[in-house]
PDB file of C-alpha atoms in Angstrom:
ATOM      1  CA  MET A  17      18.916 -41.515 -43.782  1.00  0.00           C
ATOM      2  CA  LYS A  18      18.059 -39.053 -46.771  1.00  0.00           C
ATOM      3  CA  LYS A  19      19.548 -35.195 -46.206  1.00  0.00           C
ATOM      4  CA  ARG A  20      16.228 -33.916 -45.848  1.00  0.00           C
ATOM      5  CA  GLU A  21      15.151 -36.270 -43.341  1.00  0.00           C
ATOM      6  CA  PHE A  22      18.370 -35.957 -41.522  1.00  0.00           C
ATOM      7  CA  LEU A  23      18.315 -31.942 -41.619  1.00  0.00           C
ATOM      8  CA  LYS A  24      14.350 -32.368 -40.560  1.00  0.00           C
ATOM      9  CA  THR A  25      15.199 -34.484 -37.311  1.00  0.00           C
ATOM     10  CA  ALA A  26      18.216 -32.627 -36.462  1.00  0.00           C
ATOM     11  CA  GLY A  27      15.991 -29.377 -36.186  1.00  0.00           C
ATOM     12  CA  ILE A  28      13.525 -31.257 -33.789  1.00  0.00           C
ATOM     13  CA  LEU A  29      16.410 -32.572 -31.815  1.00  0.00           C
ATOM     14  CA  GLY A  30      17.614 -29.388 -31.755  1.00  0.00           C
ATOM     15  CA  ALA A  31      14.538 -27.451 -30.549  1.00  0.00           C
ATOM     16  CA  GLY A  32      14.133 -30.157 -28.065  1.00  0.00           C
ATOM     17  CA  ALA A  33      17.762 -29.072 -26.724  1.00  0.00           C
ATOM     18  CA  LEU A  34      16.856 -25.735 -26.166  1.00  0.00           C
ATOM     19  CA  VAL A  35      13.021 -26.512 -24.852  1.00  0.00           C
ATOM     20  CA  SER A  36      14.310 -29.131 -22.411  1.00  0.00           C
ATOM     21  CA  PRO A  37      16.449 -26.703 -20.090  1.00  0.00           C
ATOM     22  CA  MET A  38      13.605 -24.390 -20.336  1.00  0.00           C
ATOM     23  CA  LEU A  39      11.089 -26.770 -18.632  1.00  0.00           C
ATOM     24  CA  ALA A  40      13.882 -27.803 -16.187  1.00  0.00           C
ATOM     25  CA  CYS A  41      13.957 -24.451 -15.278  1.00  0.00           C
ATOM     26  CA  THR A  42      10.402 -23.969 -14.833  1.00  0.00           C
ATOM     27  CA  ASN A  43       9.914 -26.863 -12.535  1.00  0.00           C
ATOM     28  CA  SER A  44      13.137 -26.008 -10.424  1.00  0.00           C
ATOM     29  CA  LYS A  45      13.462 -24.203  -7.371  1.00  0.00           C
ATOM     30  CA  ALA A  46      16.185 -21.863  -8.984  1.00  0.00           C
ATOM     31  CA  VAL A  47      13.181 -20.413 -10.653  1.00  0.00           C
ATOM     32  CA  ALA A  48      10.980 -20.257  -7.361  1.00  0.00           C
ATOM     33  CA  THR A  49      13.756 -17.644  -6.194  1.00  0.00           C
ATOM     34  CA  SER A  50      14.255 -15.931  -8.992  1.00  0.00           C
ATOM     35  CA  ALA A  51      12.053 -13.092  -9.543  1.00  0.00           C
ATOM     36  CA  ALA A  52      12.842 -11.985 -13.179  1.00  0.00           C
ATOM     37  CA  ALA A  53      12.055 -15.295 -14.413  1.00  0.00           C
ATOM     38  CA  ALA A  54       8.907 -15.931 -12.197  1.00  0.00           C
ATOM     39  CA  GLU A  55       7.450 -12.788 -13.403  1.00  0.00           C
ATOM     40  CA  ALA A  56       8.182 -14.277 -17.094  1.00  0.00           C
ATOM     41  CA  ILE A  57       6.044 -17.289 -16.173  1.00  0.00           C
ATOM     42  CA  SER A  58       3.193 -15.811 -13.914  1.00  0.00           C
ATOM     43  CA  PRO A  59       0.548 -13.342 -14.531  1.00  0.00           C
ATOM     44  CA  VAL A  60       0.501  -9.975 -13.214  1.00  0.00           C
ATOM     45  CA  ALA A  61      -2.187  -9.772 -10.692  1.00  0.00           C
ATOM     46  CA  PHE A  62      -2.035  -6.240  -9.237  1.00  0.00           C
ATOM     47  CA  THR A  63      -1.776  -2.693 -11.094  1.00  0.00           C
ATOM     48  CA  LEU A  64      -1.547   0.785 -10.303  1.00  0.00           C
ATOM     49  CA  PRO A  65      -4.638   2.652  -9.782  1.00  0.00           C
ATOM     50  CA  ALA A  66      -5.481   5.722 -11.242  1.00  0.00           C
ATOM     51  CA  LEU A  67      -4.895   8.659  -9.204  1.00  0.00           C
ATOM     52  CA  GLY A  68      -8.140   9.869 -10.257  1.00  0.00           C
ATOM     53  CA  TYR A  69      -7.506  13.770  -9.767  1.00  0.00           C
ATOM     54  CA  ALA A  70      -4.878  15.934 -11.072  1.00  0.00           C
ATOM     55  CA  ASN A  71      -1.250  16.262  -9.354  1.00  0.00           C
ATOM     56  CA  ASN A  72      -2.089  19.668  -8.431  1.00  0.00           C
ATOM     57  CA  ALA A  73      -5.507  19.158  -6.983  1.00  0.00           C
ATOM     58  CA  LEU A  74      -4.501  19.418  -3.498  1.00  0.00           C
ATOM     59  CA  GLU A  75      -2.201  22.381  -3.593  1.00  0.00           C
ATOM     60  CA  PRO A  76      -0.820  24.214  -1.468  1.00  0.00           C
ATOM     61  CA  ALA A  77      -1.252  21.167   0.888  1.00  0.00           C
ATOM     62  CA  LEU A  78       0.639  18.545  -1.402  1.00  0.00           C
ATOM     63  CA  ASP A  79       2.223  19.894  -4.086  1.00  0.00           C
ATOM     64  CA  ALA A  80       1.978  18.661  -7.826  1.00  0.00           C
ATOM     65  CA  MET A  81       5.807  17.352  -8.123  1.00  0.00           C
ATOM     66  CA  THR A  82       5.636  15.374  -4.802  1.00  0.00           C
ATOM     67  CA  MET A  83       2.039  13.809  -5.897  1.00  0.00           C
ATOM     68  CA  GLU A  84       3.232  12.805  -9.339  1.00  0.00           C
ATOM     69  CA  ILE A  85       6.361  11.190  -8.086  1.00  0.00           C
ATOM     70  CA  HIS A  86       4.896   9.442  -4.946  1.00  0.00           C
ATOM     71  CA  HIS A  87       2.005   7.932  -7.197  1.00  0.00           C
ATOM     72  CA  ASP A  88       3.770   7.322 -10.543  1.00  0.00           C
ATOM     73  CA  LYS A  89       7.166   6.438  -9.146  1.00  0.00           C
ATOM     74  CA  HIS A  90       6.968   5.185  -5.385  1.00  0.00           C
ATOM     75  CA  HIS A  91       3.413   3.399  -5.692  1.00  0.00           C
ATOM     76  CA  GLN A  92       4.403   1.930  -9.168  1.00  0.00           C
ATOM     77  CA  ALA A  93       7.743   0.245  -7.874  1.00  0.00           C
ATOM     78  CA  TYR A  94       5.579  -1.236  -5.046  1.00  0.00           C
ATOM     79  CA  VAL A  95       3.372  -2.570  -7.529  1.00  0.00           C
ATOM     80  CA  THR A  96       5.831  -4.113  -9.609  1.00  0.00           C
ATOM     81  CA  ASN A  97       7.970  -5.757  -6.691  1.00  0.00           C
ATOM     82  CA  LEU A  98       4.749  -7.190  -5.067  1.00  0.00           C
ATOM     83  CA  ASN A  99       3.759  -8.955  -8.484  1.00  0.00           C
ATOM     84  CA  LYS A 100       7.380 -10.327  -8.681  1.00  0.00           C
ATOM     85  CA  ALA A 101       7.319 -11.462  -4.736  1.00  0.00           C
ATOM     86  CA  VAL A 102       3.770 -12.989  -5.155  1.00  0.00           C
ATOM     87  CA  ALA A 103       5.285 -15.089  -8.382  1.00  0.00           C
ATOM     88  CA  VAL A 104       8.335 -16.103  -6.503  1.00  0.00           C
ATOM     89  CA  ALA A 105       5.799 -17.376  -3.804  1.00  0.00           C
ATOM     90  CA  SER A 106       5.142 -20.217  -6.111  1.00  0.00           C
ATOM     91  CA  GLY A 107       1.443 -20.039  -5.737  1.00  0.00           C
ATOM     92  CA  LYS A 108       0.963 -19.704  -1.998  1.00  0.00           C
ATOM     93  CA  TYR A 109      -0.559 -15.801  -2.546  1.00  0.00           C
ATOM     94  CA  ASP A 110      -2.037 -16.695  -5.868  1.00  0.00           C
ATOM     95  CA  GLY A 111      -5.578 -15.249  -6.184  1.00  0.00           C
ATOM     96  CA  LYS A 112      -5.664 -13.164  -3.008  1.00  0.00           C
ATOM     97  CA  SER A 113      -6.995  -9.758  -2.885  1.00  0.00           C
ATOM     98  CA  ILE A 114      -4.340  -7.050  -1.441  1.00  0.00           C
ATOM     99  CA  THR A 115      -6.554  -7.131   1.892  1.00  0.00           C
ATOM    100  CA  GLU A 116      -6.372 -11.013   1.963  1.00  0.00           C
ATOM    101  CA  LEU A 117      -2.662 -10.716   1.217  1.00  0.00           C
ATOM    102  CA  CYS A 118      -2.050  -8.536   3.846  1.00  0.00           C
ATOM    103  CA  ALA A 119      -3.903 -10.215   6.386  1.00  0.00           C
ATOM    104  CA  ALA A 120      -1.993 -13.607   5.448  1.00  0.00           C
ATOM    105  CA  ILE A 121       1.522 -12.048   5.274  1.00  0.00           C
ATOM    106  CA  GLY A 122       4.050 -13.327   7.962  1.00  0.00           C
ATOM    107  CA  LYS A 123       7.140 -11.881   9.141  1.00  0.00           C
ATOM    108  CA  GLU A 124       9.140 -13.776   7.016  1.00  0.00           C
ATOM    109  CA  ASP A 125       7.647 -12.620   4.003  1.00  0.00           C
ATOM    110  CA  ALA A 126       9.729  -9.409   3.556  1.00  0.00           C
ATOM    111  CA  ALA A 127       9.093  -8.669   0.008  1.00  0.00           C
ATOM    112  CA  LEU A 128       5.412  -9.183   0.148  1.00  0.00           C
ATOM    113  CA  ARG A 129       5.260  -7.354   3.519  1.00  0.00           C
ATOM    114  CA  ASN A 130       6.855  -4.233   2.145  1.00  0.00           C
ATOM    115  CA  ASN A 131       5.591  -4.047  -1.294  1.00  0.00           C
ATOM    116  CA  GLY A 132       1.943  -5.577  -0.431  1.00  0.00           C
ATOM    117  CA  GLY A 133       1.630  -2.930   2.290  1.00  0.00           C
ATOM    118  CA  GLY A 134       2.870  -0.322   0.028  1.00  0.00           C
ATOM    119  CA  HIS A 135       0.398  -1.004  -2.807  1.00  0.00           C
ATOM    120  CA  TYR A 136      -2.481  -1.407  -0.247  1.00  0.00           C
ATOM    121  CA  ASN A 137      -1.527   1.693   1.897  1.00  0.00           C
ATOM    122  CA  HIS A 138      -0.966   4.035  -0.989  1.00  0.00           C
ATOM    123  CA  SER A 139      -4.251   2.967  -3.003  1.00  0.00           C
ATOM    124  CA  CYS A 140      -6.091   3.940   0.280  1.00  0.00           C
ATOM    125  CA  PHE A 141      -4.070   6.956   0.670  1.00  0.00           C
ATOM    126  CA  TRP A 142      -4.945   8.608  -2.577  1.00  0.00           C
ATOM    127  CA  ASN A 143      -8.652   8.251  -1.773  1.00  0.00           C
ATOM    128  CA  TRP A 144      -8.318   9.668   1.864  1.00  0.00           C
ATOM    129  CA  ILE A 145      -6.803  12.761   0.362  1.00  0.00           C
ATOM    130  CA  LYS A 146      -9.056  12.732  -2.712  1.00  0.00           C
ATOM    131  CA  PRO A 147     -10.396  16.444  -3.398  1.00  0.00           C
ATOM    132  CA  GLY A 148     -14.230  17.210  -3.629  1.00  0.00           C
ATOM    133  CA  GLY A 149     -14.860  14.841  -0.937  1.00  0.00           C
ATOM    134  CA  ALA A 150     -16.546  15.724   2.610  1.00  0.00           C
ATOM    135  CA  LYS A 151     -14.211  17.710   4.892  1.00  0.00           C
ATOM    136  CA  GLU A 152     -15.958  17.350   8.145  1.00  0.00           C
ATOM    137  CA  PRO A 153     -16.509  13.581   9.566  1.00  0.00           C
ATOM    138  CA  THR A 154     -20.107  12.414   8.928  1.00  0.00           C
ATOM    139  CA  PRO A 155     -22.301  12.282  11.842  1.00  0.00           C
ATOM    140  CA  GLU A 156     -21.785   8.570  12.356  1.00  0.00           C
ATOM    141  CA  VAL A 157     -17.945   8.733  12.399  1.00  0.00           C
ATOM    142  CA  ALA A 158     -17.924  11.844  14.318  1.00  0.00           C
ATOM    143  CA  ILE A 159     -19.993   9.851  17.079  1.00  0.00           C
ATOM    144  CA  ALA A 160     -17.487   7.102  16.990  1.00  0.00           C
ATOM    145  CA  ILE A 161     -14.728   9.250  17.225  1.00  0.00           C
ATOM    146  CA  GLN A 162     -16.484  10.981  20.326  1.00  0.00           C
ATOM    147  CA  SER A 163     -17.042   7.623  21.635  1.00  0.00           C
ATOM    148  CA  ALA A 164     -13.299   6.488  21.493  1.00  0.00           C
ATOM    149  CA  PHE A 165     -11.534   9.726  21.934  1.00  0.00           C
ATOM    150  CA  GLY A 166     -13.492  11.964  24.337  1.00  0.00           C
ATOM    151  CA  SER A 167     -13.807  14.959  21.307  1.00  0.00           C
ATOM    152  CA  MET A 168     -12.541  15.457  17.489  1.00  0.00           C
ATOM    153  CA  ASP A 169      -9.762  17.669  19.094  1.00  0.00           C
ATOM    154  CA  ASP A 170      -8.488  14.911  21.536  1.00  0.00           C
ATOM    155  CA  PHE A 171      -8.516  12.447  18.191  1.00  0.00           C
ATOM    156  CA  LYS A 172      -6.520  14.922  16.257  1.00  0.00           C
ATOM    157  CA  LYS A 173      -3.920  15.239  19.017  1.00  0.00           C
ATOM    158  CA  GLN A 174      -3.410  11.683  19.429  1.00  0.00           C
ATOM    159  CA  PHE A 175      -3.607  10.885  15.741  1.00  0.00           C
ATOM    160  CA  THR A 176      -1.016  13.807  15.245  1.00  0.00           C
ATOM    161  CA  GLU A 177       1.464  12.427  18.042  1.00  0.00           C
ATOM    162  CA  ALA A 178       1.489   9.058  16.495  1.00  0.00           C
ATOM    163  CA  ALA A 179       2.306  10.486  13.271  1.00  0.00           C
ATOM    164  CA  LYS A 180       4.870  12.790  14.465  1.00  0.00           C
ATOM    165  CA  THR A 181       6.611  10.431  16.735  1.00  0.00           C
ATOM    166  CA  ARG A 182       6.810   7.580  14.068  1.00  0.00           C
ATOM    167  CA  PHE A 183      10.492   7.135  13.981  1.00  0.00           C
ATOM    168  CA  GLY A 184      11.887   7.017  10.798  1.00  0.00           C
ATOM    169  CA  SER A 185       9.437   5.969   7.997  1.00  0.00           C
ATOM    170  CA  GLY A 186       6.048   4.702   8.529  1.00  0.00           C
ATOM    171  CA  TRP A 187       2.234   5.439   8.807  1.00  0.00           C
ATOM    172  CA  ALA A 188      -0.253   6.886  11.478  1.00  0.00           C
ATOM    173  CA  TRP A 189      -3.584   4.788  11.670  1.00  0.00           C
ATOM    174  CA  LEU A 190      -7.221   5.248  12.559  1.00  0.00           C
ATOM    175  CA  SER A 191      -8.674   1.894  12.680  1.00  0.00           C
ATOM    176  CA  VAL A 192     -11.625  -0.257  13.800  1.00  0.00           C
ATOM    177  CA  GLY A 193     -10.785  -2.842  16.430  1.00  0.00           C
ATOM    178  CA  SER A 194     -12.279  -6.167  16.974  1.00  0.00           C
ATOM    179  CA  ASP A 195     -14.149  -4.748  19.944  1.00  0.00           C
ATOM    180  CA  LYS A 196     -15.825  -2.403  16.944  1.00  0.00           C
ATOM    181  CA  GLN A 197     -13.920   0.438  18.805  1.00  0.00           C
ATOM    182  CA  LEU A 198     -12.045   3.259  16.896  1.00  0.00           C
ATOM    183  CA  PHE A 199      -7.888   3.224  17.927  1.00  0.00           C
ATOM    184  CA  VAL A 200      -4.974   5.205  16.738  1.00  0.00           C
ATOM    185  CA  SER A 201      -1.800   3.296  16.278  1.00  0.00           C
ATOM    186  CA  SER A 202       1.685   3.620  14.313  1.00  0.00           C
ATOM    187  CA  THR A 203       3.600   1.127  12.013  1.00  0.00           C
ATOM    188  CA  PRO A 204       6.829   0.902  10.581  1.00  0.00           C
ATOM    189  CA  ASN A 205       7.549   1.126   6.987  1.00  0.00           C
ATOM    190  CA  GLN A 206       4.920  -0.185   4.858  1.00  0.00           C
ATOM    191  CA  ASP A 207       3.015  -2.141   7.558  1.00  0.00           C
ATOM    192  CA  ASN A 208      -0.610  -1.885   8.419  1.00  0.00           C
ATOM    193  CA  PRO A 209      -3.138  -2.704  10.820  1.00  0.00           C
ATOM    194  CA  LEU A 210      -4.571  -5.454   8.485  1.00  0.00           C
ATOM    195  CA  MET A 211      -1.215  -7.828   9.049  1.00  0.00           C
ATOM    196  CA  GLY A 212      -2.631  -9.592  12.217  1.00  0.00           C
ATOM    197  CA  ASN A 213       0.402 -11.792  12.149  1.00  0.00           C
ATOM    198  CA  ILE A 214       2.890  -8.724  12.318  1.00  0.00           C
ATOM    199  CA  VAL A 215       1.626  -5.470  14.065  1.00  0.00           C
ATOM    200  CA  ASP A 216       0.836  -5.249  17.937  1.00  0.00           C
ATOM    201  CA  LYS A 217      -2.692  -4.297  17.444  1.00  0.00           C
ATOM    202  CA  PRO A 218      -4.624  -5.544  14.309  1.00  0.00           C
ATOM    203  CA  GLY A 219      -7.750  -3.660  13.125  1.00  0.00           C
ATOM    204  CA  ILE A 220      -9.188  -2.570   9.805  1.00  0.00           C
ATOM    205  CA  PRO A 221      -7.698   0.874   8.767  1.00  0.00           C
ATOM    206  CA  VAL A 222     -10.179   3.566   7.941  1.00  0.00           C
ATOM    207  CA  LEU A 223      -7.836   6.487   7.993  1.00  0.00           C
ATOM    208  CA  GLY A 224      -3.947   6.655   7.420  1.00  0.00           C
ATOM    209  CA  LEU A 225      -0.957   9.071   6.772  1.00  0.00           C
ATOM    210  CA  ASP A 226       2.016   8.158   4.940  1.00  0.00           C
ATOM    211  CA  VAL A 227       4.853   9.866   6.862  1.00  0.00           C
ATOM    212  CA  TRP A 228       7.860   8.737   4.686  1.00  0.00           C
ATOM    213  CA  GLU A 229       9.688  11.813   3.763  1.00  0.00           C
ATOM    214  CA  HIS A 230       9.037  10.924   0.053  1.00  0.00           C
ATOM    215  CA  ALA A 231       5.230  11.941   0.802  1.00  0.00           C
ATOM    216  CA  TYR A 232       6.334  15.357   1.988  1.00  0.00           C
ATOM    217  CA  TYR A 233       9.883  16.482   1.995  1.00  0.00           C
ATOM    218  CA  LEU A 234       9.923  18.259  -1.552  1.00  0.00           C
ATOM    219  CA  HIS A 235       7.472  20.772  -0.053  1.00  0.00           C
ATOM    220  CA  TYR A 236       7.750  20.672   3.881  1.00  0.00           C
ATOM    221  CA  GLN A 237      11.532  19.468   4.091  1.00  0.00           C
ATOM    222  CA  ASN A 238      12.054  18.403   7.927  1.00  0.00           C
ATOM    223  CA  LYS A 239       8.648  19.857   9.164  1.00  0.00           C
ATOM    224  CA  ARG A 240       6.737  16.571   9.565  1.00  0.00           C
ATOM    225  CA  PRO A 241       4.247  18.352  12.063  1.00  0.00           C
ATOM    226  CA  ASP A 242       3.257  21.073   9.389  1.00  0.00           C
ATOM    227  CA  TYR A 243       2.686  18.379   6.902  1.00  0.00           C
ATOM    228  CA  ILE A 244       0.398  16.442   9.084  1.00  0.00           C
ATOM    229  CA  ALA A 245      -1.472  19.462   9.984  1.00  0.00           C
ATOM    230  CA  ALA A 246      -1.971  20.338   6.330  1.00  0.00           C
ATOM    231  CA  PHE A 247      -3.199  16.696   5.727  1.00  0.00           C
ATOM    232  CA  MET A 248      -5.913  17.240   8.687  1.00  0.00           C
ATOM    233  CA  GLY A 249      -7.510  20.068   6.243  1.00  0.00           C
ATOM    234  CA  ILE A 250      -7.630  17.745   2.888  1.00  0.00           C
ATOM    235  CA  ILE A 251      -9.165  14.452   4.371  1.00  0.00           C
ATOM    236  CA  ASN A 252     -11.904  12.949   2.542  1.00  0.00           C
ATOM    237  CA  TRP A 253     -14.490  12.116   5.181  1.00  0.00           C
ATOM    238  CA  ALA A 254     -16.577  10.480   2.805  1.00  0.00           C
ATOM    239  CA  GLU A 255     -14.131   7.581   2.111  1.00  0.00           C
ATOM    240  CA  VAL A 256     -13.264   7.400   5.764  1.00  0.00           C
ATOM    241  CA  GLN A 257     -17.057   6.952   6.152  1.00  0.00           C
ATOM    242  CA  LYS A 258     -17.271   4.162   3.495  1.00  0.00           C
ATOM    243  CA  MET A 259     -14.472   2.047   4.864  1.00  0.00           C
ATOM    244  CA  TYR A 260     -15.931   2.766   8.359  1.00  0.00           C
ATOM    245  CA  THR A 261     -19.335   0.997   7.289  1.00  0.00           C
ATOM    246  CA  GLU A 262     -17.465  -1.795   5.709  1.00  0.00           C
ATOM    247  CA  ALA A 263     -14.994  -2.414   8.940  1.00  0.00           C
ATOM    248  CA  MET A 264     -18.256  -2.303  11.200  1.00  0.00           C
ATOM    249  CA  LYS A 265     -19.956  -5.261   9.080  1.00  0.00           C
TER     250      LYS A 265
END
């Protein structure tokens, strides 16, 4: 064999020696359990939605620094880790929307449960507190609240109690149940009522409040009730109406 042919053949074999292990890894169970490797070979499905308004737009109820950290850091982390978890799931959740993913998650899917819930919950939250929206319930939602709770004041008391008494981190929710009636509930961590395989009372959320300390501690410290009261004054009821309409279909 001529020297040039030898070098050419050796180069091809060398490349094969490098490629073969990569292919073997791609098809192995080891990659399925490696978030870093899975992220490298899988397309990113979810992205951080824009906040849509200035970080200081909700002051004094919510301060600019809290909004910046909450959206840019915490929510981004949920999105990043959700994409890794979907990739590691080896196709089980590919192509699902975030609502479909939440509905399909089981108790055993810890990473998807935490990060999928974190992404869905926060994506809704930014719109529920969006400035410039309706600050009073629409007539349709007001009637539904009165039917379910007796009055707006009674709803606020029940919702506030759910948010105030949620031990540790979690969310308070106003949701539409399978009977098409509104109900209040709370969930731990990043669980939400869409997770029918996990929560005690499934439903379709139309309003939610983040009571993780990162949502309020810079401004309110340990005064969670003050934060809850401030939230009641900045609810974007137009978004509640939009989600209520969808839930009632």
